[in-house]
mmCIF file of C-alpha atoms in Angstrom:
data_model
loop_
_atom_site.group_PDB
_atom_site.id
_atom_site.type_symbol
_atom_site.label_atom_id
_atom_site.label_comp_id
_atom_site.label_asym_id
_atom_site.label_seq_id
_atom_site.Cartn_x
_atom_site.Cartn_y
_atom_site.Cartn_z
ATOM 1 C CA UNK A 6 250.194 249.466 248.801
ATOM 2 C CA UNK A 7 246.388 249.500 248.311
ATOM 3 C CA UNK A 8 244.994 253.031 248.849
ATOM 4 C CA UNK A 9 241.288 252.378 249.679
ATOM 5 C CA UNK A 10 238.454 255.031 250.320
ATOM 6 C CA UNK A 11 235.731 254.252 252.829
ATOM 7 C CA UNK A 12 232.242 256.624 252.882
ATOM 8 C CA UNK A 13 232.289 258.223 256.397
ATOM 9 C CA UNK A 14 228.397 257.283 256.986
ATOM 10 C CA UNK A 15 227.014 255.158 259.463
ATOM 11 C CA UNK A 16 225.366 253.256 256.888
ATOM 12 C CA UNK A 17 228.942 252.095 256.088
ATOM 13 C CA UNK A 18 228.988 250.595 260.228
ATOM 14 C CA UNK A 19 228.180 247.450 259.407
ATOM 15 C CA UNK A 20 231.465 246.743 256.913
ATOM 16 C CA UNK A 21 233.881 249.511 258.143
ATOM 17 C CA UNK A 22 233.267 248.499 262.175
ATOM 18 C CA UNK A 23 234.227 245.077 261.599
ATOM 19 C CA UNK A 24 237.277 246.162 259.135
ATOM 20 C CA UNK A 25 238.568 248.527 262.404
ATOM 21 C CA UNK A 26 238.331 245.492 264.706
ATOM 22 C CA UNK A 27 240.192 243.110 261.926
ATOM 23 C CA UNK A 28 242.124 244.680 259.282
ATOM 24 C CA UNK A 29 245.254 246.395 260.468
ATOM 25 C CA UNK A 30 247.650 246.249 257.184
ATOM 26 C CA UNK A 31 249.633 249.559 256.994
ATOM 27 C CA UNK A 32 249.810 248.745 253.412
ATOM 28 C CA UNK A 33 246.233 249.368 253.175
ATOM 29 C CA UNK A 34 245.518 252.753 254.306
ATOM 30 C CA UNK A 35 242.102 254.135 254.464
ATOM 31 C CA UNK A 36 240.468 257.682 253.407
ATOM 32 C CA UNK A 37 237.514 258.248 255.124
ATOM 33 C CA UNK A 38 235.194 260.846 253.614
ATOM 34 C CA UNK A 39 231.907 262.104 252.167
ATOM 35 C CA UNK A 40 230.985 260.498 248.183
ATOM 36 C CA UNK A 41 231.816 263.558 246.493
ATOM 37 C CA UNK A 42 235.201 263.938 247.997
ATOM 38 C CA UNK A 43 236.392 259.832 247.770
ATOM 39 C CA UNK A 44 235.091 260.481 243.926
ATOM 40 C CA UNK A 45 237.204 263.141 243.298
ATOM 41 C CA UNK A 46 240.334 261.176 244.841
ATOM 42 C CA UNK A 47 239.463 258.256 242.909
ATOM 43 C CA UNK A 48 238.934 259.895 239.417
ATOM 44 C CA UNK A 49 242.260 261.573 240.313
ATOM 45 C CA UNK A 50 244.399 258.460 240.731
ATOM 46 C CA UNK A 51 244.746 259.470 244.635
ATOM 47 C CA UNK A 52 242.522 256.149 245.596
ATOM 48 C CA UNK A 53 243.187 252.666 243.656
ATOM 49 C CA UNK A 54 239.696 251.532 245.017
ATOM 50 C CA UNK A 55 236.768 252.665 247.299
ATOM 51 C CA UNK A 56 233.175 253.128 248.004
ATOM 52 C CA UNK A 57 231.872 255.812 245.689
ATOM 53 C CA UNK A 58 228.938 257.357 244.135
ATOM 54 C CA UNK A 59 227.607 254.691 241.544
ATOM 55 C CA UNK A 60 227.188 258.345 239.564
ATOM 56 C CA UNK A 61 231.010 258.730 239.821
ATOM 57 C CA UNK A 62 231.277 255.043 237.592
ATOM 58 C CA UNK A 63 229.064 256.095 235.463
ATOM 59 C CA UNK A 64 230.506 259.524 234.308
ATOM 60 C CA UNK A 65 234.020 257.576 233.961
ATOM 61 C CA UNK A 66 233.461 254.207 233.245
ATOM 62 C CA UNK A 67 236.563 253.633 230.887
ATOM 63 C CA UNK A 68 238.312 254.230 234.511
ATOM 64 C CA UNK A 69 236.696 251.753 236.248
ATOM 65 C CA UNK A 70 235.262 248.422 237.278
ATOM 66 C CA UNK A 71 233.345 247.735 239.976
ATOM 67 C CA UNK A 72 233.762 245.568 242.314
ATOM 68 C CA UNK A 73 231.303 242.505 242.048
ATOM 69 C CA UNK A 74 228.963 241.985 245.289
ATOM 70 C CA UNK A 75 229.501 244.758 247.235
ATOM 71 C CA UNK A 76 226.763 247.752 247.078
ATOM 72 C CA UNK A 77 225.208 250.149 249.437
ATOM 73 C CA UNK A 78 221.793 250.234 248.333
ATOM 74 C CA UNK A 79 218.085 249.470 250.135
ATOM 75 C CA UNK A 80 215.154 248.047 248.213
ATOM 76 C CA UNK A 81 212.294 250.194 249.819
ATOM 77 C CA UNK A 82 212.758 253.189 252.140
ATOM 78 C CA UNK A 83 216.548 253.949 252.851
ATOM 79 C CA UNK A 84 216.182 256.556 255.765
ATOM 80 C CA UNK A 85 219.068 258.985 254.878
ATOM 81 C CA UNK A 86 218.021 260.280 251.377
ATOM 82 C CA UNK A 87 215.276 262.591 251.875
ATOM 83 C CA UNK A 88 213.951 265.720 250.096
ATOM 84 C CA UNK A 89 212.568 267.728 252.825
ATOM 85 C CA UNK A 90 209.897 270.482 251.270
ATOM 86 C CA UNK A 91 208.045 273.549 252.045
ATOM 87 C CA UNK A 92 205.874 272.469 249.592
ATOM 88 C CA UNK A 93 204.240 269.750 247.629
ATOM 89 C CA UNK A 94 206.900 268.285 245.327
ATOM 90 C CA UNK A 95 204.549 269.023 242.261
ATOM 91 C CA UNK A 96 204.618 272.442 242.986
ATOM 92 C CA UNK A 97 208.771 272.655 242.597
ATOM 93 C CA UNK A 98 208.889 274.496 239.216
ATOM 94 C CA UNK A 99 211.122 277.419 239.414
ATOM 95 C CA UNK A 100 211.840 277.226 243.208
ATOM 96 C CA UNK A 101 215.078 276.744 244.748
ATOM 97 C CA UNK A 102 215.972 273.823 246.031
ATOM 98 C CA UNK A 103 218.813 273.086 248.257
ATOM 99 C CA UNK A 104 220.571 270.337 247.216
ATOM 100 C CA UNK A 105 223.956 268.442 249.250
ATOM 101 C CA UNK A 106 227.156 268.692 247.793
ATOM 102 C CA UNK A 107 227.809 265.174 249.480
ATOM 103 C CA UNK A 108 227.069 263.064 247.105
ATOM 104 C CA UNK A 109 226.379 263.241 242.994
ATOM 105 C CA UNK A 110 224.187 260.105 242.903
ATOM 106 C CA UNK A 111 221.573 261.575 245.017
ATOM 107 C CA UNK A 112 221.454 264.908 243.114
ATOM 108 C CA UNK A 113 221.016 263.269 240.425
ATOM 109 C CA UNK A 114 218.635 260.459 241.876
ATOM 110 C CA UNK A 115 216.579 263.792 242.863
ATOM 111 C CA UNK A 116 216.198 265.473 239.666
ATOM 112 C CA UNK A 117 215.075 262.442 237.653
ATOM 113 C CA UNK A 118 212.150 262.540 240.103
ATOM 114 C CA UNK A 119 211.838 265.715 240.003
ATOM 115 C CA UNK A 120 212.039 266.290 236.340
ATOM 116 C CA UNK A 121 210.663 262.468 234.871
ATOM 117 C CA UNK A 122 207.812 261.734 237.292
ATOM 118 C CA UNK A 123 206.745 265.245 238.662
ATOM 119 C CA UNK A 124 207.445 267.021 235.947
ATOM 120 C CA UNK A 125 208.764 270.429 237.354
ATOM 121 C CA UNK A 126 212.420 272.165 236.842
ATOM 122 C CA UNK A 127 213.340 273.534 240.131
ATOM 123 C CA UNK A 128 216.574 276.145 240.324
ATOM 124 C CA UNK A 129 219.069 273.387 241.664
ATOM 125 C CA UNK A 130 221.840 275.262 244.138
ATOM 126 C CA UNK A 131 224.254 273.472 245.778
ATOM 127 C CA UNK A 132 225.856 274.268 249.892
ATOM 128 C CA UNK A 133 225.797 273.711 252.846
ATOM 129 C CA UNK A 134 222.354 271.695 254.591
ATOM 130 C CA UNK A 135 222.837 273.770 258.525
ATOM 131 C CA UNK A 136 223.951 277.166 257.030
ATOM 132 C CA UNK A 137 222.215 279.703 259.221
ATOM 133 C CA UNK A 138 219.358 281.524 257.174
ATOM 134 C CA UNK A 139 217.202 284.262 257.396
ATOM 135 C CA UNK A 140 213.380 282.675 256.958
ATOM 136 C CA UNK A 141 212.957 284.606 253.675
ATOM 137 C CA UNK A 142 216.325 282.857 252.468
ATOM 138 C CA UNK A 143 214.840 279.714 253.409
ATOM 139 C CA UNK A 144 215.032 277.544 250.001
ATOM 140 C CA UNK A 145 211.580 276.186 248.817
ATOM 141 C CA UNK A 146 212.947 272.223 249.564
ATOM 142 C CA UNK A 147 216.066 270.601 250.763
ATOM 143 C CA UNK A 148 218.324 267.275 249.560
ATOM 144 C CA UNK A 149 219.967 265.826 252.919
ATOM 145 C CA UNK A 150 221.398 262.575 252.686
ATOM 146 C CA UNK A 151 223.822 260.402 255.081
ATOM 147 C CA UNK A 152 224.111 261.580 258.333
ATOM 148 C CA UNK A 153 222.479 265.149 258.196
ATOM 149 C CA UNK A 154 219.526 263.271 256.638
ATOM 150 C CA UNK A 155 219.404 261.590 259.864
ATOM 151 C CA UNK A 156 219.489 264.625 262.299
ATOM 152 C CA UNK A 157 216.750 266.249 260.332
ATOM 153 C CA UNK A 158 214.616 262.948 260.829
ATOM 154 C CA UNK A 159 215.039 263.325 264.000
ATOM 155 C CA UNK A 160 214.795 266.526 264.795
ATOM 156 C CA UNK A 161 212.706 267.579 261.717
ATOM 157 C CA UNK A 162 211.874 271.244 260.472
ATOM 158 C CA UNK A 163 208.803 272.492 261.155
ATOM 159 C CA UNK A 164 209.163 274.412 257.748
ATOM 160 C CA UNK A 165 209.544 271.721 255.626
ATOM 161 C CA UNK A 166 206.743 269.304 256.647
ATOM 162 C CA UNK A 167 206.859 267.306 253.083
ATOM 163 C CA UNK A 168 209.180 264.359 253.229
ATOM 164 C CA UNK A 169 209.675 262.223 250.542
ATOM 165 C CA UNK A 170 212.154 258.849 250.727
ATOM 166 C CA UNK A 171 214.359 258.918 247.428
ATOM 167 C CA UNK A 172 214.905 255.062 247.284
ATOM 168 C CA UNK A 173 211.147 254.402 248.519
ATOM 169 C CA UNK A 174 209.830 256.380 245.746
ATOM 170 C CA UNK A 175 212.055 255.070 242.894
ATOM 171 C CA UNK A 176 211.054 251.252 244.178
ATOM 172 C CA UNK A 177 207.271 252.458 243.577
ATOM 173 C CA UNK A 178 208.090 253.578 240.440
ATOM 174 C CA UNK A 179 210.432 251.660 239.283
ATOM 175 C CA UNK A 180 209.945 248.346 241.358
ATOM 176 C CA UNK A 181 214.052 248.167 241.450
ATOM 177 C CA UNK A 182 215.937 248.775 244.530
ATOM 178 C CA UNK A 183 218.644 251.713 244.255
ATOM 179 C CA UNK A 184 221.990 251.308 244.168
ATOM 180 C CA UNK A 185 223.797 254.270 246.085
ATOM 181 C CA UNK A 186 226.982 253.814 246.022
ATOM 182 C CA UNK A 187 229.391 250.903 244.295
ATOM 183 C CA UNK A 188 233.115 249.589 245.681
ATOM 184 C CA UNK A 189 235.032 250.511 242.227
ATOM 185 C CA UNK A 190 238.590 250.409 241.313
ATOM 186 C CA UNK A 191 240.494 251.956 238.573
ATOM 187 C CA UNK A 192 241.610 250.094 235.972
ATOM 188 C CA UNK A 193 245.533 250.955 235.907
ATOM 189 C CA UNK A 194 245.257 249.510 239.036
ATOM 190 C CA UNK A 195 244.027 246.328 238.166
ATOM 191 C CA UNK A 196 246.152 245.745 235.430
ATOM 192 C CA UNK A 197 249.255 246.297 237.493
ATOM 193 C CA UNK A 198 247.997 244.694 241.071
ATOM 194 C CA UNK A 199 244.785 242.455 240.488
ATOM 195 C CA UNK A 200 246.017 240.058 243.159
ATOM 196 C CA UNK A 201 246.222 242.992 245.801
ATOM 197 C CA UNK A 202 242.684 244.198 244.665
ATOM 198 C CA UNK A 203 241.136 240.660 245.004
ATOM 199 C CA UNK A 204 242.376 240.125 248.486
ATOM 200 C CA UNK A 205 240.953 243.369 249.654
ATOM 201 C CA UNK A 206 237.701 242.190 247.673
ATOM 202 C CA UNK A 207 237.183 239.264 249.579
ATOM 203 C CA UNK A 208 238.288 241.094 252.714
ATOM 204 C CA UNK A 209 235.660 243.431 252.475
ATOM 205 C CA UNK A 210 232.900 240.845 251.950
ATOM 206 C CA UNK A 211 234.042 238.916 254.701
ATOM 207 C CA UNK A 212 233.698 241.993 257.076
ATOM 208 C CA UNK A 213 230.119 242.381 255.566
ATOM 209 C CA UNK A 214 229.175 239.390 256.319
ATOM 210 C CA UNK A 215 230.681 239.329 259.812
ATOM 211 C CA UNK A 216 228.873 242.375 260.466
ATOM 212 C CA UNK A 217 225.248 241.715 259.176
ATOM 213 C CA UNK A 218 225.562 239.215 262.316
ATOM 214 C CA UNK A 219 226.275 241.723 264.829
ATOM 215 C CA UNK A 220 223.992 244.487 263.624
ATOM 216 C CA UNK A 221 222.522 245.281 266.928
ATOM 217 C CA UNK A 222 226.264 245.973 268.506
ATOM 218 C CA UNK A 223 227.040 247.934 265.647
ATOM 219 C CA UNK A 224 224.040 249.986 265.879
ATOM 220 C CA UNK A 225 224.957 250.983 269.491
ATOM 221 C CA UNK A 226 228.442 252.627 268.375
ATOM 222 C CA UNK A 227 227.085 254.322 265.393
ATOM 223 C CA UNK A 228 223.824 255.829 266.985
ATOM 224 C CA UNK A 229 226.297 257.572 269.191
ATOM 225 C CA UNK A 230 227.790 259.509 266.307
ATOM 226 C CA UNK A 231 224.320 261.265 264.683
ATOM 227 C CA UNK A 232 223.421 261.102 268.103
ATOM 228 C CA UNK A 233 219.754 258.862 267.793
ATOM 229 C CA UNK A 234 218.395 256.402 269.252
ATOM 230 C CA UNK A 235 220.317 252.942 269.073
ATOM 231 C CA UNK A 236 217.073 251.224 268.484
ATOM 232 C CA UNK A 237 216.326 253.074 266.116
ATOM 233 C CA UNK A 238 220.208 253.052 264.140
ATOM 234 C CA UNK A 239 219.810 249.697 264.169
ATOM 235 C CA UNK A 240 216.327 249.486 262.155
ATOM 236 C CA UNK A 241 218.153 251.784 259.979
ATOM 237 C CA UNK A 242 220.766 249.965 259.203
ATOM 238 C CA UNK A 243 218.829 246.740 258.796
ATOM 239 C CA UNK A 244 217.172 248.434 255.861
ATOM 240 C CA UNK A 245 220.601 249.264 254.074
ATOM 241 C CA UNK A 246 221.720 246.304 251.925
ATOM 242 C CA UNK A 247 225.326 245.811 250.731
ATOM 243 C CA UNK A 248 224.943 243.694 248.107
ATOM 244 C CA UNK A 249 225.272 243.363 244.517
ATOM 245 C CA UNK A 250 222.404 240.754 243.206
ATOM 246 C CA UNK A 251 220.544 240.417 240.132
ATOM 247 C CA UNK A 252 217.853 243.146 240.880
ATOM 248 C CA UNK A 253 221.047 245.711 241.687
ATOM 249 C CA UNK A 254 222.909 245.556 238.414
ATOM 250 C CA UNK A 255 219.026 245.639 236.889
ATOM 251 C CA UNK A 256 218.632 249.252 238.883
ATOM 252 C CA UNK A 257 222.158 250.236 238.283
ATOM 253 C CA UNK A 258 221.284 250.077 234.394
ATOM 254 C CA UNK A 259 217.874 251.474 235.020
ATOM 255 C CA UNK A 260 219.288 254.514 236.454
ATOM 256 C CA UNK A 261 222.302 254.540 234.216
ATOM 257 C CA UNK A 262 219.954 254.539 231.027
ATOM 258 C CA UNK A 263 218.057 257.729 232.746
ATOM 259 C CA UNK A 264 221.808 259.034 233.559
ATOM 260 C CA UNK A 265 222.420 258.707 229.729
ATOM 261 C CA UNK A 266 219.097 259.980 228.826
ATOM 262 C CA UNK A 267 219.853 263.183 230.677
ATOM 263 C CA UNK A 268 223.348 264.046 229.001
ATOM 264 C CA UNK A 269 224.633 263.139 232.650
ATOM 265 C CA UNK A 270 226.615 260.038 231.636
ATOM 266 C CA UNK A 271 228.713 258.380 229.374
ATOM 267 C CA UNK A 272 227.341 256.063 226.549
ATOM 268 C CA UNK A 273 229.897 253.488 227.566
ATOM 269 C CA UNK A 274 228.506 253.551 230.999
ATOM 270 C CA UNK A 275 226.688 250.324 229.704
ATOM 271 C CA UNK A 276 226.907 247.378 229.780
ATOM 272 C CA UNK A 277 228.629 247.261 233.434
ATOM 273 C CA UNK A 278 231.639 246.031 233.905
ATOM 274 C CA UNK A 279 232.350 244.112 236.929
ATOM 275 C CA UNK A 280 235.537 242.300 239.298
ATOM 276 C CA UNK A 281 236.541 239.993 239.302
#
């Protein structure tokens, strides 16, 4: 048996709608569920392998490898990683902002911005994005990712009318793409059942390649789910990429070094290691 976690986004449609259609192995069951939650079943033995938080690999490396080819990342504007703000970003310092519990890679994606390139030190809290609020507990900015990012885009706050792109403003900075979230798998697991975990490997990119060709199909079923437009789900997902190329492990380190820099990550988070 090869317990595998899936992120329950709909940037994960084109991959996970194809596996539905094709993969139906008992011995393979699937978690679906938010980054922060398949992490914690991962780095608890609960998963042998999933889509995580590339934070989550880089906090406990010595657990992992990761899985080589397979990414959910976007070189440019991603869509569905937004801080929303009251205010300009560079006025920040000392306000709350409200950040996702969702997913540790984006927190952390957001306070290197914050903190490296505009140079304030918000008060971070952490709950729920669509908590009712009285206006003066409104926080100063919000973090929304994955879905919820996607319901504020399209139904956006009045209140918050600065809007900045997480992955579009690390590529100007950094001229890397960012790397979201990583297919890793524990190393007991490999030592014991690297067979099983290569077979589901090359499952997984054949369902990614499969459904890069039927984007616009895809994009119809997973609009349905936020719900938005399927027009505009599917030029969403045609800016996610799933890969892991040359320019991905670059921005993986680049944002590991940062990670490292910050007391947020292991040392031994570099070099990567990689599967097969």
């Amino acid at each position: 048996m090869i317990r595998f976690g899936m992120v329950n986004y709909i940037n994960t449609a084109p991959i996970y709608e194809i596996w539905k259609e094709q993969v139906h192995r008992p011995d393979w069951p699937v978690t679906e569920a938010p980054p922060a939650r398949l992490n914690q079943l991962l780095a608890a033995g609960e998963l042998d392998l999933g889509f995580v938080s590339c934070y989550e690999y880089a906090a406990r490396p010595e657990q992992y490898r990761i899985m080589a080819d397979l990414s959910i990342s976007a070189t440019g504007p991603v869509g569905s990683v937004f801080l929303f703000s009251a205010i300009p970003p560079e006025h920040l310092d000392g306000k709350q902002v409200l950040m996702t519990g969702q997913s540790d890679t984006s927190v952390w994606l957001l306070r290197i911005i914050l903190e490296d390139f505009f140079a304030v030190r918000p008060e971070y809290i952490r709950g729920e994005i669509f908590a009712p609020r009285c206006p003066e507990e409104k926080p100063a900015a919000l973090l929304a990712i994955g879905d919820e990012a996607l319901r504020l885009v399209t139904e956006p706050d009045s209140s918050y009318p600065f809007r900045i792109d997480l992955a579009e403003f690390w590529h100007q900075k950094t001229g890397l793409p960012f790397v979201f979230s990583v297919c890793a798998v524990r190393e007991e697991f490999l030592a014991r059942a690297e067979d099983g975990a290569r077979e589901l490997h090359q499952t997984l990119l054949s369902c990614r390649d499969r459904g890069q060709k039927l984007l616009t199909e895809i994009s119809k079923r997973a609009a349905r789910r936020i719900p938005m437009d399927s027009t505009a789900c599917l030029r969403y997902l045609q800016a996610m990429e799933y890969d892991l190329g040359l320019k991905k492990v670059q921005a993986l380190e680049k944002f590991f070094s940062r990670l490292i820099h910050h007391r947020a990550a292991s040392e031994e988070a570099l070099p990567l290691k990689i599967f097969p």
